[in-house]
Amino acid sequence: MLQVIYVTRHGFRSNWLVDPSSGNYTTFIKSPTGGAADPALTAHGVDQSNELAVRLLAAHPPIERVYSSLYYRCLQTVEPFVRKAQEAVVRDRPVLRIRGETGLGEWYGSADFEHPVPAGLEKLDSLFPGLLDLSYEPAVTPNRMGESIDELHARVAATLEALIAQCDRDGVRSILLCSHAAVIIALGRVLTGRMPATVETRDFKCFTCGLSLYRRRRSPGTETQGNNSSAKQGTAEIDADCHRQGGLVQDWSGGQGVSGAWNCELNSDCTHLSLGEERGWAFSGDESFKDMATGQSMLNTTMGLGVVVDDRSRLSGRHAEDTRGKL
């Protein structure tokens, strides 16, 4: 059964703009996929991904399966590790390929318009030849009209429940997930079963190319009931527009966690990165595009839904600060 889940956020990337009144996304640097909300990593982000690959190749137990958001920046982040793992393939073991999971995709706030989606597998396969498992079918599809914070946590819980079940069935012991800031925070909460009283609580970190590690603490079916001031958050059925194979999401609150509950042993650790912790992020209330002023431009989507937390500003030498919309 699955014992260890490694989690990383994509590396440092370029940005985009969105007009909340129209849903029009624009960018100054053309994306390799052609999508305005699908930027590539910066040169620094590529350096981060190469440093991350060295760390992942030394993981114990070895990573046997990789699931990733299908956005270009995430695939680009795990590519160096997967390529090196493919070169070092062990006899009788399948070649490591990435399972593109839309349930790990970017969080977009609720809106009156449809948000972007990643490029299709055919396009991505041409950009990352031999990297993707083209036979894999995603377990969860997020709502194109965006999600509230509760809906985000429910979506992440459903995704993890499905992925863990797949790995338990296949005898996989250790996996890597690559995703985005808000998803990574929600992921920590649903795995440990610890939903804070206020969503802004800075519990689980999500620095670019940081590495988190969750270890299973008990077998499914042996959970004990617990109390939680926010027990209702993230425990309902998935929204009708967020498709999941299988139906209901199990209650993960009160310390129960998804599929047996997990301990967090690394919380976006960045000791493998030469510049350390960068571009952290935290929730800032349950905001949405519907609350934005008409005609107001927003840098990124999640920038308007949280604050950037740069805990170690080595380049400027200044103390850490929280700035909404800061790069």
Short mmCIF file of C-alpha atoms in Angstrom, two decimals:
data_model
loop_
_atom_site.label_atom_id
_atom_site.label_comp_id
_atom_site.label_asym_id
_atom_site.label_seq_id
_atom_site.Cartn_x
_atom_site.Cartn_y
_atom_site.Cartn_z
CA MET A 1 0.00 0.00 0.00
CA LEU A 2 1.06 3.60 -0.53
CA GLN A 3 3.29 4.84 2.29
CA VAL A 4 4.88 8.12 1.18
CA ILE A 5 3.58 11.10 -0.80
CA TYR A 6 6.08 13.73 -1.96
CA VAL A 7 4.63 17.07 -3.04
CA THR A 8 6.27 19.93 -4.92
CA ARG A 9 5.10 23.22 -6.35
CA HIS A 10 6.15 24.25 -9.85
CA GLY A 11 9.24 26.43 -10.20
CA PHE A 12 9.47 30.20 -10.61
CA ARG A 13 7.41 31.20 -13.65
CA SER A 14 6.44 34.18 -15.76
CA ASN A 15 3.06 35.88 -15.23
CA TRP A 16 -0.21 36.81 -16.90
CA LEU A 17 -3.05 39.32 -16.55
CA VAL A 18 -6.79 38.73 -16.35
CA ASP A 19 -9.73 41.14 -16.54
CA PRO A 20 -12.26 39.83 -13.96
CA SER A 21 -15.16 41.56 -15.69
CA SER A 22 -14.65 39.73 -19.01
CA GLY A 23 -12.50 36.69 -18.25
CA ASN A 24 -9.96 37.89 -20.83
CA TYR A 25 -6.48 36.50 -20.12
CA THR A 26 -3.37 38.14 -21.60
CA THR A 27 0.39 37.71 -21.29
CA PHE A 28 3.52 39.52 -22.41
CA ILE A 29 5.53 36.34 -22.98
CA LYS A 30 3.97 33.79 -25.31
CA SER A 31 3.33 30.39 -23.76
CA PRO A 32 4.69 27.28 -25.54
CA THR A 33 1.13 25.92 -25.52
CA GLY A 34 -0.42 29.20 -26.69
CA GLY A 35 -2.48 29.63 -23.52
CA ALA A 36 -2.22 33.00 -21.76
CA ALA A 37 -2.59 31.40 -18.32
CA ASP A 38 -0.11 28.63 -19.12
CA PRO A 39 3.32 30.26 -18.81
CA ALA A 40 6.67 28.53 -18.91
CA LEU A 41 9.25 28.65 -16.13
CA THR A 42 11.73 31.47 -16.07
CA ALA A 43 15.44 30.64 -16.41
CA HIS A 44 15.62 30.71 -12.61
CA GLY A 45 12.67 28.31 -12.44
CA VAL A 46 14.51 25.89 -14.73
CA ASP A 47 17.52 26.04 -12.40
CA GLN A 48 15.21 25.27 -9.48
CA SER A 49 13.73 22.25 -11.28
CA ASN A 50 17.21 20.85 -11.93
CA GLU A 51 18.13 21.25 -8.26
CA LEU A 52 14.86 19.58 -7.28
CA ALA A 53 15.62 16.64 -9.59
CA VAL A 54 18.84 15.90 -7.69
CA ARG A 55 16.90 15.81 -4.43
CA LEU A 56 14.16 13.57 -5.83
CA LEU A 57 16.59 11.06 -7.32
CA ALA A 58 17.89 10.44 -3.79
CA ALA A 59 14.41 9.92 -2.30
CA HIS A 60 13.90 6.84 -0.13
CA PRO A 61 11.86 4.87 -0.78
CA PRO A 62 12.37 5.65 -4.48
CA ILE A 63 9.54 7.47 -6.25
CA GLU A 64 7.59 4.94 -8.29
CA ARG A 65 4.89 7.11 -9.81
CA VAL A 66 4.44 10.79 -10.72
CA TYR A 67 1.14 12.68 -10.92
CA SER A 68 1.14 16.28 -12.11
CA SER A 69 -1.08 19.15 -13.07
CA LEU A 70 -1.12 19.40 -16.86
CA TYR A 71 -0.13 23.06 -16.91
CA TYR A 72 3.14 23.57 -18.76
CA ARG A 73 5.02 24.97 -15.74
CA CYS A 74 4.31 21.85 -13.68
CA LEU A 75 5.36 19.40 -16.40
CA GLN A 76 8.48 21.48 -17.00
CA THR A 77 9.27 21.34 -13.27
CA VAL A 78 9.23 17.54 -12.95
CA GLU A 79 10.71 16.86 -16.40
CA PRO A 80 14.40 16.85 -15.28
CA PHE A 81 13.68 14.28 -12.56
CA VAL A 82 11.57 12.03 -14.80
CA ARG A 83 14.09 12.17 -17.67
CA LYS A 84 16.93 11.15 -15.35
CA ALA A 85 14.78 8.41 -13.82
CA GLN A 86 14.00 7.11 -17.32
CA GLU A 87 17.72 6.93 -18.12
CA ALA A 88 18.33 4.91 -14.96
CA VAL A 89 15.43 2.50 -15.47
CA VAL A 90 15.75 -0.74 -13.50
CA ARG A 91 15.11 -4.11 -15.16
CA ASP A 92 11.54 -5.41 -14.78
CA ARG A 93 10.30 -1.98 -13.67
CA PRO A 94 8.08 0.09 -15.97
CA VAL A 95 9.51 3.28 -17.44
CA LEU A 96 8.51 6.26 -15.28
CA ARG A 97 6.06 8.58 -17.00
CA ILE A 98 3.89 11.44 -15.77
CA ARG A 99 0.20 10.87 -15.15
CA GLY A 100 -1.50 14.17 -16.01
CA GLU A 101 -4.15 14.76 -13.33
CA THR A 102 -6.54 17.69 -13.82
CA GLY A 103 -7.63 17.32 -10.20
CA LEU A 104 -4.21 18.79 -9.29
CA GLY A 105 -4.77 21.77 -11.59
CA GLU A 106 -4.70 25.48 -10.75
CA TRP A 107 -7.32 27.04 -8.47
CA TYR A 108 -9.45 29.75 -10.06
CA GLY A 109 -11.93 31.76 -7.99
CA SER A 110 -15.68 31.65 -8.67
CA ALA A 111 -16.62 33.68 -11.74
CA ASP A 112 -19.36 34.36 -14.27
CA PHE A 113 -17.11 33.15 -17.09
CA GLU A 114 -15.13 30.01 -17.89
CA HIS A 115 -11.50 29.86 -16.79
CA PRO A 116 -8.69 28.44 -18.95
CA VAL A 117 -7.79 24.76 -19.06
CA PRO A 118 -4.42 23.10 -19.83
CA ALA A 119 -3.47 22.13 -23.35
CA GLY A 120 -4.60 18.73 -24.64
CA LEU A 121 -2.48 15.60 -24.45
CA GLU A 122 -1.64 15.66 -28.17
CA LYS A 123 -0.15 19.16 -27.88
CA LEU A 124 1.66 18.38 -24.63
CA ASP A 125 3.07 15.13 -26.01
CA SER A 126 4.65 17.08 -28.87
CA LEU A 127 6.24 19.45 -26.35
CA PHE A 128 7.31 16.72 -23.90
CA PRO A 129 7.88 13.60 -26.07
CA GLY A 130 7.97 10.36 -24.12
CA LEU A 131 7.23 12.11 -20.81
CA LEU A 132 3.47 11.60 -20.43
CA ASP A 133 1.43 8.47 -19.79
CA LEU A 134 -1.03 8.95 -22.65
CA SER A 135 -3.27 6.12 -21.44
CA TYR A 136 -4.01 7.75 -18.07
CA GLU A 137 -7.49 9.21 -17.51
CA PRO A 138 -7.75 11.97 -14.85
CA ALA A 139 -9.83 11.17 -11.76
CA VAL A 140 -11.27 14.67 -11.18
CA THR A 141 -12.13 17.60 -13.42
CA PRO A 142 -12.47 21.03 -11.72
CA ASN A 143 -15.36 23.38 -12.37
CA ARG A 144 -14.60 25.68 -15.34
CA MET A 145 -16.50 28.49 -13.56
CA GLY A 146 -14.08 28.43 -10.64
CA GLU A 147 -14.37 27.27 -7.03
CA SER A 148 -14.89 28.61 -3.54
CA ILE A 149 -12.29 27.65 -0.95
CA ASP A 150 -14.59 24.92 0.41
CA GLU A 151 -15.03 23.54 -3.11
CA LEU A 152 -11.28 23.61 -3.67
CA HIS A 153 -10.65 21.52 -0.55
CA ALA A 154 -13.40 19.08 -1.58
CA ARG A 155 -11.88 18.76 -5.05
CA VAL A 156 -8.41 18.09 -3.64
CA ALA A 157 -9.82 15.52 -1.19
CA ALA A 158 -11.59 13.68 -4.01
CA THR A 159 -8.43 13.72 -6.13
CA LEU A 160 -6.20 12.36 -3.37
CA GLU A 161 -8.73 9.71 -2.43
CA ALA A 162 -8.73 8.47 -6.03
CA LEU A 163 -4.94 8.60 -6.49
CA ILE A 164 -4.22 6.84 -3.21
CA ALA A 165 -6.73 4.10 -4.13
CA GLN A 166 -4.97 3.63 -7.49
CA CYS A 167 -1.59 3.28 -5.79
CA ASP A 168 -2.89 0.91 -3.10
CA ARG A 169 -4.39 -1.27 -5.82
CA ASP A 170 -1.16 -1.31 -7.84
CA GLY A 171 1.22 -1.84 -4.93
CA VAL A 172 2.95 1.53 -5.34
CA ARG A 173 4.79 2.66 -2.19
CA SER A 174 6.00 6.18 -2.99
CA ILE A 175 4.69 8.90 -5.34
CA LEU A 176 5.37 12.50 -6.34
CA LEU A 177 2.66 15.11 -6.90
CA CYS A 178 3.37 18.42 -8.67
CA SER A 179 0.80 21.18 -8.37
CA HIS A 180 0.07 24.84 -7.55
CA ALA A 181 0.15 26.98 -4.40
CA ALA A 182 -3.49 26.88 -3.26
CA VAL A 183 -3.84 23.20 -4.12
CA ILE A 184 -0.71 22.33 -2.14
CA ILE A 185 -2.04 24.09 0.98
CA ALA A 186 -5.39 22.31 0.64
CA LEU A 187 -3.57 19.04 0.02
CA GLY A 188 -1.76 19.28 3.36
CA ARG A 189 -5.03 19.90 5.16
CA VAL A 190 -6.96 17.02 3.66
CA LEU A 191 -4.11 14.54 4.10
CA THR A 192 -3.54 15.39 7.76
CA GLY A 193 -7.24 16.06 8.44
CA ARG A 194 -6.41 19.41 10.01
CA MET A 195 -8.60 22.24 8.71
CA PRO A 196 -7.86 25.48 10.59
CA ALA A 197 -10.61 27.66 12.05
CA THR A 198 -9.63 30.41 9.59
CA VAL A 199 -8.55 29.66 6.05
CA GLU A 200 -5.83 32.35 6.21
CA THR A 201 -3.89 30.31 8.79
CA ARG A 202 -0.36 29.69 7.54
CA ASP A 203 -0.08 26.01 8.19
CA PHE A 204 1.20 24.32 5.03
CA LYS A 205 3.81 26.12 2.96
CA CYS A 206 4.20 26.17 -0.81
CA PHE A 207 7.46 27.71 -1.98
CA THR A 208 8.49 27.29 -5.62
CA CYS A 209 10.13 23.85 -6.01
CA GLY A 210 9.86 23.28 -2.26
CA LEU A 211 9.45 19.66 -1.20
CA SER A 212 6.84 18.33 1.23
CA LEU A 213 6.65 14.76 2.50
CA TYR A 214 3.59 13.00 3.93
CA ARG A 215 3.85 9.56 5.50
CA ARG A 216 0.84 7.33 6.14
CA ARG A 217 0.21 6.88 9.84
CA ARG A 218 -2.47 4.20 9.83
CA SER A 219 -4.38 1.88 7.53
CA PRO A 220 -7.74 2.86 5.99
CA GLY A 221 -10.72 1.93 8.14
CA THR A 222 -8.96 2.45 11.49
CA GLU A 223 -9.58 6.20 11.81
CA THR A 224 -10.90 7.62 15.08
CA GLN A 225 -13.47 10.36 15.25
CA GLY A 226 -12.30 13.83 16.23
CA ASN A 227 -13.60 17.32 16.76
CA ASN A 228 -12.85 20.21 14.44
CA SER A 229 -14.23 23.73 14.48
CA SER A 230 -14.43 23.68 10.69
CA ALA A 231 -15.55 20.09 10.27
CA LYS A 232 -18.06 20.89 7.55
CA GLN A 233 -15.43 22.41 5.28
CA GLY A 234 -14.34 20.10 2.50
CA THR A 235 -16.51 17.12 3.46
CA ALA A 236 -19.51 17.48 1.19
CA GLU A 237 -20.24 15.95 -2.19
CA ILE A 238 -18.24 17.27 -5.09
CA ASP A 239 -20.06 20.00 -6.99
CA ALA A 240 -22.03 18.70 -9.97
CA ASP A 241 -19.67 20.58 -12.30
CA CYS A 242 -16.59 18.99 -10.72
CA HIS A 243 -16.63 15.43 -11.99
CA ARG A 244 -15.23 12.61 -9.90
CA GLN A 245 -15.41 8.92 -10.64
CA GLY A 246 -16.98 7.24 -7.62
CA GLY A 247 -19.39 9.71 -6.06
CA LEU A 248 -19.01 10.92 -2.47
CA VAL A 249 -15.93 12.29 -0.78
CA GLN A 250 -15.22 10.75 2.62
CA ASP A 251 -15.09 13.01 5.70
CA TRP A 252 -11.42 13.91 6.23
CA SER A 253 -11.82 16.48 9.01
CA GLY A 254 -11.13 16.13 12.72
CA GLY A 255 -7.67 14.69 12.12
CA GLN A 256 -8.98 11.71 10.15
CA GLY A 257 -7.38 12.64 6.86
CA VAL A 258 -7.92 11.05 3.46
CA SER A 259 -7.45 7.29 3.19
CA GLY A 260 -6.00 6.61 6.60
CA ALA A 261 -4.48 10.01 7.54
CA TRP A 262 -0.93 11.20 7.03
CA ASN A 263 1.83 12.91 8.99
CA CYS A 264 3.65 15.88 7.46
CA GLU A 265 7.40 15.26 7.83
CA LEU A 266 8.60 17.96 5.42
CA ASN A 267 6.72 21.24 4.89
CA SER A 268 7.90 22.74 1.58
CA ASP A 269 11.54 22.21 2.50
CA CYS A 270 13.93 24.21 0.30
CA THR A 271 17.36 23.14 1.54
CA HIS A 272 18.11 21.69 -1.91
CA LEU A 273 17.61 25.10 -3.59
CA SER A 274 20.57 27.48 -3.88
CA LEU A 275 18.38 30.53 -3.17
CA GLY A 276 16.20 28.81 -0.58
CA GLU A 277 12.56 29.74 0.04
CA GLU A 278 10.96 31.91 -2.66
CA ARG A 279 7.53 33.07 -3.71
CA GLY A 280 5.49 31.51 -0.92
CA TRP A 281 1.73 32.07 -0.93
CA ALA A 282 -1.18 32.10 1.51
CA PHE A 283 -4.97 32.39 1.33
CA SER A 284 -6.57 35.77 2.02
CA GLY A 285 -10.24 35.08 2.67
CA ASP A 286 -12.81 33.48 0.39
CA GLU A 287 -12.59 35.97 -2.44
CA SER A 288 -13.84 35.53 -5.98
CA PHE A 289 -13.84 37.18 -9.37
CA LYS A 290 -17.45 38.17 -8.77
CA ASP A 291 -16.27 40.62 -6.09
CA MET A 292 -13.79 42.39 -8.37
CA ALA A 293 -14.52 45.86 -9.74
CA THR A 294 -15.52 46.01 -13.41
CA GLY A 295 -12.54 46.63 -15.66
CA GLN A 296 -10.00 45.96 -12.90
CA SER A 297 -6.95 44.04 -14.14
CA MET A 298 -5.52 41.36 -11.90
CA LEU A 299 -2.03 39.89 -11.98
CA ASN A 300 -2.62 36.12 -12.13
CA THR A 301 -5.76 34.59 -10.70
CA THR A 302 -4.49 33.40 -7.34
CA MET A 303 -2.69 36.69 -6.73
CA GLY A 304 -6.10 38.29 -6.17
CA LEU A 305 -7.16 35.42 -3.90
CA GLY A 306 -4.22 35.50 -1.51
CA VAL A 307 -0.93 37.10 -0.52
CA VAL A 308 2.59 36.34 -1.63
CA VAL A 309 4.79 35.38 1.30
CA ASP A 310 8.49 35.80 0.59
CA ASP A 311 10.05 34.45 3.79
CA ARG A 312 13.63 34.73 2.65
CA SER A 313 14.30 37.75 0.44
CA ARG A 314 18.01 37.16 -0.08
CA LEU A 315 18.35 39.31 -3.17
CA SER A 316 17.09 42.48 -1.48
CA GLY A 317 18.35 41.70 2.01
CA ARG A 318 15.10 43.05 3.50
CA HIS A 319 12.89 41.48 6.12
CA ALA A 320 10.03 39.25 4.99
CA GLU A 321 6.80 40.98 4.04
CA ASP A 322 3.33 40.10 2.81
CA THR A 323 2.17 42.02 -0.24
CA ARG A 324 -1.01 41.33 -2.21
CA GLY A 325 -0.13 40.88 -5.85
CA LYS A 326 3.64 41.16 -5.31
CA LEU A 327 5.81 39.17 -7.75
#
